Amino acid sequence: MVFSSLVFLFRFLPLALLAYFVAPVRWRNGVLLFISLIFYCWGEVRYFPIMLSSILVDYTLSRVIEAHRGSRAVCRLCLAGSLAFNLGMLGFFKYTGFFLENLNALLGTSLRAPDLVLPLGISFYTFQTLSYTIDVYRGKVEAERNIVDFGAYVALFPQLIAGPIVKYTDVNRELKERRRFSAEDLGQGARTFVFGLGYKVLIANNVGMLWDEVAATGFGGISAPLAWLGVLAFSLQIFFDFSGYSLMAIGLGRMLGFRFPENFNYPYVSRSMTEFWRRWHMTLGSWFREYVYIPLGGNRVGKARLYFNLFVVWGATGLWHGASWNFVLWGLFFWVLLSIEKAGFLGVLEKHRVLSHCYALFFLLLSWAIFAVTDFGELGRLFARLFSFDAHNDFSYYLRSYGVTLLIGLVFATPVVRRLYDRAAKRFPAVEPVVMVLLFFVCTAYLVDATYNPFLYFRF
């Protein structure tokens, strides 16, 4: 069940909010855990034991760490157990087929991969529980004694499927304070949710159809303009798809009394890859920085070790996104660009505003081409078309059909509209409720007739 569905909007969410706010304050974490587990089982009931195991294992190991602070060996053993369990589960479900496929290609064997479906949200909630156990081990936070509160944190349905990646330190105080009803939280949360719904339903879904049509025709015979148009469409789709879903999650969290961290900050206005990754999927970048990059030594090392640290982080970032070599290549593509920037090119970019924007957008489009196409043969054909001199008129049909949608996407990918809206809402308070109601109505009308409603990060 995705947030941008009629079942969620008009059945699950109203009943969940009613149950949550009717319940006594001291029971709300229990109610939240219960409705979150229902939400999870709605889409993946057979992997319900995996979710419960994740809760129980990290709850137990963190308690043991807390109780044996004086024994470094016990603490290390518990931390190793958490790492082995979480990364082992993620590796088994997400990468077994990938590993066996490459092993067969390398050794000429015919090992058969098990028929596995990736459990919903496993890439996100394993990182959350890992960060919790690591923070307990470091003494950054005390181990949670109430398993219901900890279970509510792990299974929290707004961010369960696709983030943001919420660390325990982000919400532990709110979990313990037993949140009370707040009209302000409910209103601001609903506002954020509706904006995210509009991003997802009205922009991502529509612009995504252009990329799907271009990909379906095959890349071998399309013109260079159409190839670039298709890649631009995918770049806008993945931004509005994922950022829209993140906004919906943040809005839902706010309705329930939680303040989730921001996940996107207009990344396409960036002037470098360094800036882009401070604006794109910020909770993932923060996780890798805090739990991988800094423990490796960060930038407090020599040049060679610095580039090695970046290599590890970006290889892992690419592989986290999917069990396919194109994702690894995508991560290493950023490693090369970020290494060049750290070597001194970033200083050049900071002196040339127009050049830096052009540089960032050009290489970001290329990166999304790598991300979007898993087959290397097709990827090679796409790149051949991108840099060909074939400019026949096949793109004009798509430009007429999708030109307005692309233009809307490009405008909303910048902070211009948001700034104008905030000024208008501040000056004329009645603007906001009217816009919210109309936007929700239009999104609902679209969903009633829509047959195209994918979510690109649904099984990451």
Tab-separated table of C-alpha atoms in Angstrom:
chain	number	residue	atom	x	y	z
A	1	MET	CA	0.000	0.000	0.000
A	2	VAL	CA	1.542	3.275	-1.119
A	3	PHE	CA	0.576	6.689	0.194
A	4	SER	CA	-0.587	7.824	-3.242
A	5	SER	CA	-3.439	5.316	-3.383
A	6	LEU	CA	-7.145	5.704	-2.734
A	7	VAL	CA	-7.084	2.816	-0.257
A	8	PHE	CA	-4.515	4.608	1.877
A	9	LEU	CA	-6.041	8.076	1.562
A	10	PHE	CA	-9.666	7.186	2.264
A	11	ARG	CA	-9.506	3.992	4.308
A	12	PHE	CA	-6.268	3.321	6.136
A	13	LEU	CA	-5.217	6.880	7.015
A	14	PRO	CA	-8.545	8.125	8.451
A	15	LEU	CA	-8.944	4.965	10.556
A	16	ALA	CA	-5.306	5.102	11.695
A	17	LEU	CA	-5.573	8.765	12.766
A	18	LEU	CA	-8.886	8.115	14.508
A	19	ALA	CA	-7.479	5.153	16.456
A	20	TYR	CA	-4.335	7.082	17.323
A	21	PHE	CA	-5.998	10.229	18.646
A	22	VAL	CA	-8.874	8.457	20.413
A	23	ALA	CA	-6.440	6.253	22.346
A	24	PRO	CA	-5.230	7.455	25.761
A	25	VAL	CA	-1.904	9.272	25.524
A	26	ARG	CA	0.011	6.528	27.369
A	27	TRP	CA	-1.202	3.919	24.839
A	28	ARG	CA	-0.343	5.822	21.695
A	29	ASN	CA	2.988	4.169	21.012
A	30	GLY	CA	1.285	0.788	21.291
A	31	VAL	CA	-1.474	1.883	18.915
A	32	LEU	CA	1.136	3.296	16.547
A	33	LEU	CA	3.053	0.006	16.591
A	34	PHE	CA	-0.135	-1.950	15.918
A	35	ILE	CA	-1.305	0.155	12.975
A	36	SER	CA	2.241	0.264	11.565
A	37	LEU	CA	2.430	-3.537	11.578
A	38	ILE	CA	-0.980	-3.699	9.869
A	39	PHE	CA	0.339	-1.272	7.249
A	40	TYR	CA	3.397	-3.463	6.693
A	41	CYS	CA	1.428	-6.716	6.545
A	42	TRP	CA	-1.003	-5.198	4.055
A	43	GLY	CA	1.755	-5.234	1.460
A	44	GLU	CA	4.059	-8.051	2.664
A	45	VAL	CA	2.481	-10.295	5.302
A	46	ARG	CA	4.819	-13.246	4.599
A	47	TYR	CA	7.825	-11.148	5.694
A	48	PHE	CA	6.174	-10.034	8.926
A	49	PRO	CA	8.558	-12.315	10.936
A	50	ILE	CA	11.539	-10.450	9.415
A	51	MET	CA	10.217	-7.180	10.780
A	52	LEU	CA	9.591	-8.680	14.213
A	53	SER	CA	13.057	-10.261	14.225
A	54	SER	CA	14.643	-6.921	13.428
A	55	ILE	CA	12.856	-5.350	16.387
A	56	LEU	CA	13.667	-8.156	18.822
A	57	VAL	CA	17.313	-8.649	17.856
A	58	ASP	CA	18.376	-5.009	18.074
A	59	TYR	CA	16.277	-4.379	21.178
A	60	THR	CA	17.899	-7.325	22.960
A	61	LEU	CA	21.467	-6.648	21.835
A	62	SER	CA	21.269	-2.985	22.790
A	63	ARG	CA	19.989	-3.906	26.249
A	64	VAL	CA	22.907	-6.300	26.692
A	65	ILE	CA	25.340	-3.545	25.634
A	66	GLU	CA	23.766	-1.162	28.144
A	67	ALA	CA	23.983	-3.748	30.926
A	68	HIS	CA	27.646	-4.630	30.233
A	69	ARG	CA	29.286	-1.259	29.686
A	70	GLY	CA	32.295	-2.426	31.643
A	71	SER	CA	33.005	-5.341	29.317
A	72	ARG	CA	34.355	-4.147	26.000
A	73	ALA	CA	34.379	-7.713	24.660
A	74	VAL	CA	30.659	-8.211	25.349
A	75	CYS	CA	29.765	-4.850	23.812
A	76	ARG	CA	31.804	-5.576	20.709
A	77	LEU	CA	30.256	-9.013	20.377
A	78	CYS	CA	26.748	-7.545	20.560
A	79	LEU	CA	27.592	-4.861	18.019
A	80	ALA	CA	29.051	-7.520	15.712
A	81	GLY	CA	25.865	-9.544	16.164
A	82	SER	CA	23.718	-6.576	15.156
A	83	LEU	CA	25.878	-5.886	12.111
A	84	ALA	CA	25.847	-9.557	11.097
A	85	PHE	CA	22.081	-9.897	11.510
A	86	ASN	CA	21.029	-6.683	9.784
A	87	LEU	CA	23.549	-6.735	6.958
A	88	GLY	CA	23.112	-10.492	6.637
A	89	MET	CA	19.334	-10.193	6.187
A	90	LEU	CA	19.751	-7.312	3.754
A	91	GLY	CA	22.456	-9.171	1.841
A	92	PHE	CA	20.514	-12.428	1.686
A	93	PHE	CA	17.298	-10.965	0.340
A	94	LYS	CA	18.756	-8.219	-1.817
A	95	TYR	CA	22.031	-9.593	-3.175
A	96	THR	CA	21.875	-13.412	-3.240
A	97	GLY	CA	20.650	-13.522	-6.826
A	98	PHE	CA	23.169	-10.881	-7.891
A	99	PHE	CA	26.045	-12.789	-6.248
A	100	LEU	CA	25.098	-16.154	-7.764
A	101	GLU	CA	24.536	-14.644	-11.196
A	102	ASN	CA	28.029	-13.158	-11.203
A	103	LEU	CA	29.548	-16.314	-9.718
A	104	ASN	CA	27.988	-18.385	-12.506
A	105	ALA	CA	29.321	-15.961	-15.129
A	106	LEU	CA	32.799	-16.063	-13.573
A	107	LEU	CA	33.125	-19.808	-12.971
A	108	GLY	CA	30.810	-21.177	-15.650
A	109	THR	CA	28.589	-22.807	-13.023
A	110	SER	CA	24.807	-23.001	-13.063
A	111	LEU	CA	23.904	-22.335	-9.447
A	112	ARG	CA	20.230	-21.515	-9.100
A	113	ALA	CA	19.237	-18.451	-7.117
A	114	PRO	CA	16.328	-18.814	-4.682
A	115	ASP	CA	13.110	-17.141	-5.711
A	116	LEU	CA	13.161	-14.196	-3.327
A	117	VAL	CA	11.074	-11.039	-3.200
A	118	LEU	CA	12.758	-8.139	-1.442
A	119	PRO	CA	10.907	-7.385	1.820
A	120	LEU	CA	9.341	-3.951	1.759
A	121	GLY	CA	11.476	-1.217	3.274
A	122	ILE	CA	14.291	-3.543	4.363
A	123	SER	CA	16.982	-1.224	2.999
A	124	PHE	CA	15.606	1.564	5.174
A	125	TYR	CA	14.661	-0.079	8.447
A	126	THR	CA	17.861	-2.150	8.642
A	127	PHE	CA	19.869	1.081	8.423
A	128	GLN	CA	17.692	2.612	11.138
A	129	THR	CA	18.094	-0.272	13.573
A	130	LEU	CA	21.822	-0.460	12.807
A	131	SER	CA	22.268	3.215	13.599
A	132	TYR	CA	20.410	2.702	16.879
A	133	THR	CA	22.633	-0.172	18.051
A	134	ILE	CA	25.785	1.670	16.965
A	135	ASP	CA	24.690	4.784	18.860
A	136	VAL	CA	23.986	2.706	21.978
A	137	TYR	CA	27.436	1.095	21.635
A	138	ARG	CA	29.042	4.533	21.331
A	139	GLY	CA	27.175	5.741	24.410
A	140	LYS	CA	25.428	8.401	22.361
A	141	VAL	CA	21.998	7.259	23.540
A	142	GLU	CA	20.678	4.975	26.271
A	143	ALA	CA	19.169	1.660	25.231
A	144	GLU	CA	15.390	1.756	25.027
A	145	ARG	CA	13.850	-0.289	27.854
A	146	ASN	CA	10.287	-0.351	26.527
A	147	ILE	CA	10.040	-2.783	23.615
A	148	VAL	CA	6.742	-1.248	22.492
A	149	ASP	CA	8.374	2.171	22.154
A	150	PHE	CA	11.308	0.663	20.283
A	151	GLY	CA	8.988	-1.334	18.022
A	152	ALA	CA	7.026	1.829	17.253
A	153	TYR	CA	10.287	3.517	16.230
A	154	VAL	CA	11.344	0.686	13.892
A	155	ALA	CA	7.929	0.046	12.319
A	156	LEU	CA	6.709	3.671	12.228
A	157	PHE	CA	4.534	3.487	9.107
A	158	PRO	CA	5.110	6.995	7.668
A	159	GLN	CA	8.804	6.279	7.019
A	160	LEU	CA	8.776	2.452	7.016
A	161	ILE	CA	8.725	1.799	3.277
A	162	ALA	CA	10.952	4.500	1.804
A	163	GLY	CA	12.353	6.711	4.506
A	164	PRO	CA	13.502	9.299	5.349
A	165	ILE	CA	16.062	7.288	7.300
A	166	VAL	CA	15.174	8.405	10.816
A	167	LYS	CA	17.776	7.774	13.501
A	168	TYR	CA	16.615	6.947	17.015
A	169	THR	CA	18.315	10.105	18.261
A	170	ASP	CA	16.009	12.101	15.963
A	171	VAL	CA	12.796	10.918	17.619
A	172	ASN	CA	13.617	9.327	20.993
A	173	ARG	CA	12.430	12.339	22.972
A	174	GLU	CA	9.150	12.461	21.055
A	175	LEU	CA	8.657	8.730	21.624
A	176	LYS	CA	9.023	9.168	25.374
A	177	GLU	CA	6.994	12.362	25.687
A	178	ARG	CA	3.787	10.581	24.632
A	179	ARG	CA	2.700	13.126	22.083
A	180	ARG	CA	-0.603	14.945	22.640
A	181	PHE	CA	-2.986	16.148	19.953
A	182	SER	CA	-1.838	19.367	18.338
A	183	ALA	CA	-3.952	21.242	15.809
A	184	GLU	CA	-0.796	22.973	14.560
A	185	ASP	CA	1.005	19.675	13.967
A	186	LEU	CA	-2.044	18.228	12.241
A	187	GLY	CA	-2.447	21.260	9.991
A	188	GLN	CA	1.221	21.632	9.073
A	189	GLY	CA	1.526	17.891	8.548
A	190	ALA	CA	-1.504	17.819	6.256
A	191	ARG	CA	-0.067	20.745	4.273
A	192	THR	CA	3.269	18.971	3.783
A	193	PHE	CA	1.524	15.707	2.900
A	194	VAL	CA	-0.660	17.305	0.231
A	195	PHE	CA	2.325	19.051	-1.358
A	196	GLY	CA	4.127	15.705	-1.523
A	197	LEU	CA	1.044	14.033	-2.967
A	198	GLY	CA	0.928	16.684	-5.697
A	199	TYR	CA	4.602	16.148	-6.504
A	200	LYS	CA	4.077	12.414	-6.804
A	201	VAL	CA	0.728	12.208	-8.551
A	202	LEU	CA	0.604	15.278	-10.785
A	203	ILE	CA	4.256	15.683	-11.800
A	204	ALA	CA	6.184	12.427	-11.303
A	205	ASN	CA	3.489	10.156	-12.698
A	206	ASN	CA	2.938	12.290	-15.783
A	207	VAL	CA	6.538	13.033	-16.663
A	208	GLY	CA	7.428	9.393	-15.976
A	209	MET	CA	5.223	8.251	-18.843
A	210	LEU	CA	7.521	10.082	-21.274
A	211	TRP	CA	10.557	8.136	-20.083
A	212	ASP	CA	8.627	4.858	-20.236
A	213	GLU	CA	7.538	5.547	-23.815
A	214	VAL	CA	11.087	6.402	-24.905
A	215	ALA	CA	12.506	3.310	-23.190
A	216	ALA	CA	9.804	1.095	-24.714
A	217	THR	CA	10.720	2.167	-28.258
A	218	GLY	CA	14.331	1.114	-27.673
A	219	PHE	CA	17.324	3.419	-27.696
A	220	GLY	CA	18.884	2.198	-30.926
A	221	GLY	CA	16.840	4.287	-33.345
A	222	ILE	CA	15.958	7.461	-31.476
A	223	SER	CA	17.470	10.862	-32.148
A	224	ALA	CA	19.865	12.662	-29.824
A	225	PRO	CA	17.240	15.277	-28.822
A	226	LEU	CA	14.748	12.542	-27.909
A	227	ALA	CA	17.412	10.675	-25.917
A	228	TRP	CA	18.159	13.801	-23.876
A	229	LEU	CA	14.432	14.497	-23.521
A	230	GLY	CA	13.883	10.999	-22.146
A	231	VAL	CA	16.739	11.283	-19.659
A	232	LEU	CA	15.448	14.685	-18.545
A	233	ALA	CA	12.022	13.126	-17.996
A	234	PHE	CA	13.487	10.346	-15.855
A	235	SER	CA	15.528	12.878	-13.862
A	236	LEU	CA	12.386	14.832	-13.047
A	237	GLN	CA	10.373	11.682	-12.380
A	238	ILE	CA	12.783	10.268	-9.818
A	239	PHE	CA	13.095	13.619	-8.042
A	240	PHE	CA	9.368	14.311	-7.756
A	241	ASP	CA	8.601	10.645	-7.088
A	242	PHE	CA	11.043	10.254	-4.203
A	243	SER	CA	10.908	13.778	-2.802
A	244	GLY	CA	7.115	13.694	-3.021
A	245	TYR	CA	7.015	10.439	-1.079
A	246	SER	CA	9.455	11.880	1.480
A	247	LEU	CA	7.266	14.945	1.931
A	248	MET	CA	4.240	12.729	2.460
A	249	ALA	CA	6.185	10.750	5.075
A	250	ILE	CA	7.362	13.927	6.823
A	251	GLY	CA	3.817	15.287	6.766
A	252	LEU	CA	2.359	12.090	8.214
A	253	GLY	CA	5.024	12.101	10.925
A	254	ARG	CA	4.154	15.703	11.791
A	255	MET	CA	0.450	14.796	12.085
A	256	LEU	CA	1.439	12.153	14.639
A	257	GLY	CA	3.690	14.561	16.545
A	258	PHE	CA	7.093	13.619	15.096
A	259	ARG	CA	9.581	15.937	13.407
A	260	PHE	CA	11.375	13.873	10.764
A	261	PRO	CA	14.529	15.293	9.165
A	262	GLU	CA	14.312	16.953	5.771
A	263	ASN	CA	15.303	14.666	2.895
A	264	PHE	CA	15.456	16.916	-0.204
A	265	ASN	CA	16.339	20.571	-0.675
A	266	TYR	CA	15.963	21.457	-4.363
A	267	PRO	CA	18.999	19.403	-5.468
A	268	TYR	CA	18.816	20.430	-9.127
A	269	VAL	CA	19.837	23.997	-8.326
A	270	SER	CA	23.227	22.656	-7.185
A	271	ARG	CA	26.473	23.935	-8.656
A	272	SER	CA	28.563	20.841	-7.948
A	273	MET	CA	28.207	17.167	-7.107
A	274	THR	CA	29.322	18.024	-3.583
A	275	GLU	CA	26.408	20.420	-3.186
A	276	PHE	CA	24.009	17.997	-4.896
A	277	TRP	CA	24.667	15.326	-2.289
A	278	ARG	CA	24.048	17.844	0.476
A	279	ARG	CA	20.606	18.382	-1.018
A	280	TRP	CA	19.605	14.932	-2.384
A	281	HIS	CA	18.422	12.109	-0.095
A	282	MET	CA	20.058	13.900	2.785
A	283	THR	CA	19.241	11.278	5.411
A	284	LEU	CA	21.035	8.577	3.407
A	285	GLY	CA	24.050	10.822	2.885
A	286	SER	CA	24.084	11.634	6.595
A	287	TRP	CA	23.929	7.925	7.469
A	288	PHE	CA	26.884	6.981	5.260
A	289	ARG	CA	28.867	9.979	6.488
A	290	GLU	CA	28.285	9.220	10.181
A	291	TYR	CA	28.531	5.427	10.149
A	292	VAL	CA	30.923	4.696	7.264
A	293	TYR	CA	32.907	7.722	6.066
A	294	ILE	CA	33.899	9.188	9.454
A	295	PRO	CA	34.792	5.796	11.020
A	296	LEU	CA	37.083	5.204	8.015
A	297	GLY	CA	38.867	8.447	8.862
A	298	GLY	CA	36.795	10.897	6.824
A	299	ASN	CA	38.876	13.710	5.392
A	300	ARG	CA	41.314	13.740	8.341
A	301	VAL	CA	43.676	11.474	6.424
A	302	GLY	CA	46.159	11.659	3.563
A	303	LYS	CA	45.067	12.160	-0.027
A	304	ALA	CA	45.323	8.507	-1.041
A	305	ARG	CA	43.308	7.334	1.969
A	306	LEU	CA	40.749	10.096	1.403
A	307	TYR	CA	40.038	8.878	-2.126
A	308	PHE	CA	39.894	5.293	-0.858
A	309	ASN	CA	37.346	6.309	1.784
A	310	LEU	CA	35.262	8.014	-0.883
A	311	PHE	CA	35.540	4.908	-3.054
A	312	VAL	CA	34.178	2.694	-0.285
A	313	VAL	CA	31.326	5.067	0.525
A	314	TRP	CA	30.203	5.579	-3.058
A	315	GLY	CA	30.609	1.946	-4.041
A	316	ALA	CA	28.404	1.054	-1.062
A	317	THR	CA	25.952	3.855	-1.883
A	318	GLY	CA	25.566	2.558	-5.412
A	319	LEU	CA	25.127	-1.035	-4.300
A	320	TRP	CA	22.589	0.023	-1.637
A	321	HIS	CA	20.356	1.329	-4.421
A	322	GLY	CA	20.094	-2.001	-6.172
A	323	ALA	CA	21.618	-5.390	-6.896
A	324	SER	CA	22.874	-4.567	-10.373
A	325	TRP	CA	26.177	-3.383	-11.801
A	326	ASN	CA	24.650	-0.224	-13.231
A	327	PHE	CA	23.976	0.977	-9.658
A	328	VAL	CA	27.572	0.270	-8.680
A	329	LEU	CA	28.714	2.157	-11.778
A	330	TRP	CA	26.357	4.994	-10.828
A	331	GLY	CA	27.925	5.233	-7.372
A	332	LEU	CA	31.477	5.125	-8.746
A	333	PHE	CA	30.541	7.750	-11.330
A	334	PHE	CA	29.893	10.124	-8.427
A	335	TRP	CA	33.079	8.953	-6.712
A	336	VAL	CA	35.108	10.103	-9.736
A	337	LEU	CA	33.353	13.476	-9.914
A	338	LEU	CA	33.553	14.118	-6.177
A	339	SER	CA	37.230	13.148	-6.139
A	340	ILE	CA	37.931	15.603	-8.957
A	341	GLU	CA	36.090	18.319	-7.057
A	342	LYS	CA	38.024	17.603	-3.863
A	343	ALA	CA	41.269	17.724	-5.840
A	344	GLY	CA	40.649	21.403	-6.571
A	345	PHE	CA	37.937	21.657	-9.215
A	346	LEU	CA	35.385	22.738	-6.610
A	347	GLY	CA	37.258	26.025	-6.234
A	348	VAL	CA	36.949	26.631	-9.983
A	349	LEU	CA	33.223	25.931	-9.919
A	350	GLU	CA	32.639	28.371	-7.062
A	351	LYS	CA	34.058	31.205	-9.197
A	352	HIS	CA	31.819	30.572	-12.237
A	353	ARG	CA	28.104	30.498	-11.482
A	354	VAL	CA	26.776	29.716	-14.982
A	355	LEU	CA	29.500	27.172	-15.753
A	356	SER	CA	28.960	25.384	-12.431
A	357	HIS	CA	25.205	25.018	-12.989
A	358	CYS	CA	25.755	23.702	-16.522
A	359	TYR	CA	28.399	21.269	-15.280
A	360	ALA	CA	26.162	19.947	-12.502
A	361	LEU	CA	23.075	19.501	-14.682
A	362	PHE	CA	25.013	17.834	-17.506
A	363	PHE	CA	26.626	15.218	-15.315
A	364	LEU	CA	23.480	14.690	-13.263
A	365	LEU	CA	21.565	13.829	-16.436
A	366	LEU	CA	24.291	11.357	-17.397
A	367	SER	CA	24.185	9.843	-13.906
A	368	TRP	CA	20.428	9.253	-14.127
A	369	ALA	CA	20.874	7.570	-17.499
A	370	ILE	CA	23.247	5.111	-15.784
A	371	PHE	CA	20.799	4.681	-12.894
A	372	ALA	CA	17.751	4.079	-15.084
A	373	VAL	CA	19.067	1.395	-17.446
A	374	THR	CA	20.141	-1.878	-15.868
A	375	ASP	CA	21.148	-3.617	-19.109
A	376	PHE	CA	24.624	-2.520	-20.191
A	377	GLY	CA	23.872	-3.161	-23.858
A	378	GLU	CA	20.891	-0.831	-23.754
A	379	LEU	CA	22.879	1.648	-21.689
A	380	GLY	CA	25.590	1.695	-24.344
A	381	ARG	CA	22.986	2.329	-27.039
A	382	LEU	CA	21.470	5.158	-24.992
A	383	PHE	CA	24.864	6.842	-24.545
A	384	ALA	CA	25.579	6.398	-28.242
A	385	ARG	CA	22.362	8.273	-29.052
A	386	LEU	CA	23.034	10.975	-26.438
A	387	PHE	CA	26.312	11.850	-28.139
A	388	SER	CA	25.273	11.251	-31.734
A	389	PHE	CA	24.659	13.956	-34.312
A	390	ASP	CA	21.305	12.459	-35.328
A	391	ALA	CA	18.711	15.172	-34.831
A	392	HIS	CA	15.727	13.922	-36.826
A	393	ASN	CA	12.285	15.125	-35.846
A	394	ASP	CA	11.026	12.210	-33.709
A	395	PHE	CA	11.242	14.323	-30.553
A	396	SER	CA	8.656	16.892	-31.713
A	397	TYR	CA	5.696	14.595	-31.006
A	398	TYR	CA	6.874	13.980	-27.441
A	399	LEU	CA	7.639	17.645	-26.921
A	400	ARG	CA	4.106	18.587	-27.971
A	401	SER	CA	2.613	15.884	-25.739
A	402	TYR	CA	4.763	16.410	-22.660
A	403	GLY	CA	6.198	19.915	-23.082
A	404	VAL	CA	3.905	21.561	-20.536
A	405	THR	CA	4.509	18.802	-17.971
A	406	LEU	CA	8.272	19.073	-18.433
A	407	LEU	CA	8.116	22.856	-18.043
A	408	ILE	CA	6.057	22.533	-14.848
A	409	GLY	CA	8.547	20.000	-13.517
A	410	LEU	CA	11.503	22.225	-14.299
A	411	VAL	CA	9.897	25.217	-12.584
A	412	PHE	CA	8.856	23.273	-9.477
A	413	ALA	CA	12.340	21.742	-9.221
A	414	THR	CA	13.511	25.223	-8.197
A	415	PRO	CA	12.472	27.104	-5.033
A	416	VAL	CA	10.809	29.911	-7.028
A	417	VAL	CA	7.210	28.674	-6.784
A	418	ARG	CA	7.546	27.774	-3.107
A	419	ARG	CA	8.855	31.241	-2.260
A	420	LEU	CA	6.027	32.935	-4.151
A	421	TYR	CA	3.463	30.675	-2.503
A	422	ASP	CA	4.818	31.321	0.996
A	423	ARG	CA	4.692	35.084	0.398
A	424	ALA	CA	1.113	34.885	-0.876
A	425	ALA	CA	0.016	32.658	2.011
A	426	LYS	CA	1.608	35.008	4.530
A	427	ARG	CA	-0.093	38.031	3.036
A	428	PHE	CA	-3.439	36.334	2.354
A	429	PRO	CA	-3.985	33.532	4.919
A	430	ALA	CA	-7.057	32.215	3.082
A	431	VAL	CA	-4.858	31.195	0.146
A	432	GLU	CA	-3.375	28.175	1.903
A	433	PRO	CA	-6.536	26.208	2.779
A	434	VAL	CA	-8.029	26.915	-0.650
A	435	VAL	CA	-4.889	25.710	-2.435
A	436	MET	CA	-4.642	22.611	-0.219
A	437	VAL	CA	-8.266	21.589	-0.810
A	438	LEU	CA	-8.038	22.144	-4.565
A	439	LEU	CA	-4.710	20.292	-4.821
A	440	PHE	CA	-6.028	17.328	-2.854
A	441	PHE	CA	-9.192	17.259	-4.972
A	442	VAL	CA	-7.221	17.290	-8.241
A	443	CYS	CA	-4.876	14.535	-6.994
A	444	THR	CA	-7.845	12.408	-5.944
A	445	ALA	CA	-9.560	12.910	-9.300
A	446	TYR	CA	-6.351	11.857	-11.043
A	447	LEU	CA	-6.023	8.718	-8.930
A	448	VAL	CA	-9.618	7.677	-9.621
A	449	ASP	CA	-8.869	7.298	-13.331
A	450	ALA	CA	-5.124	6.632	-13.212
A	451	THR	CA	-3.631	3.295	-14.236
A	452	TYR	CA	-0.044	4.568	-14.009
A	453	ASN	CA	1.078	5.096	-10.410
A	454	PRO	CA	4.535	3.554	-9.891
A	455	PHE	CA	6.936	4.295	-7.071
A	456	LEU	CA	10.572	3.941	-8.087
A	457	TYR	CA	12.000	3.421	-4.582
A	458	PHE	CA	9.212	1.065	-3.444
A	459	ARG	CA	11.481	-2.013	-3.164
A	460	PHE	CA	14.789	-0.374	-2.275
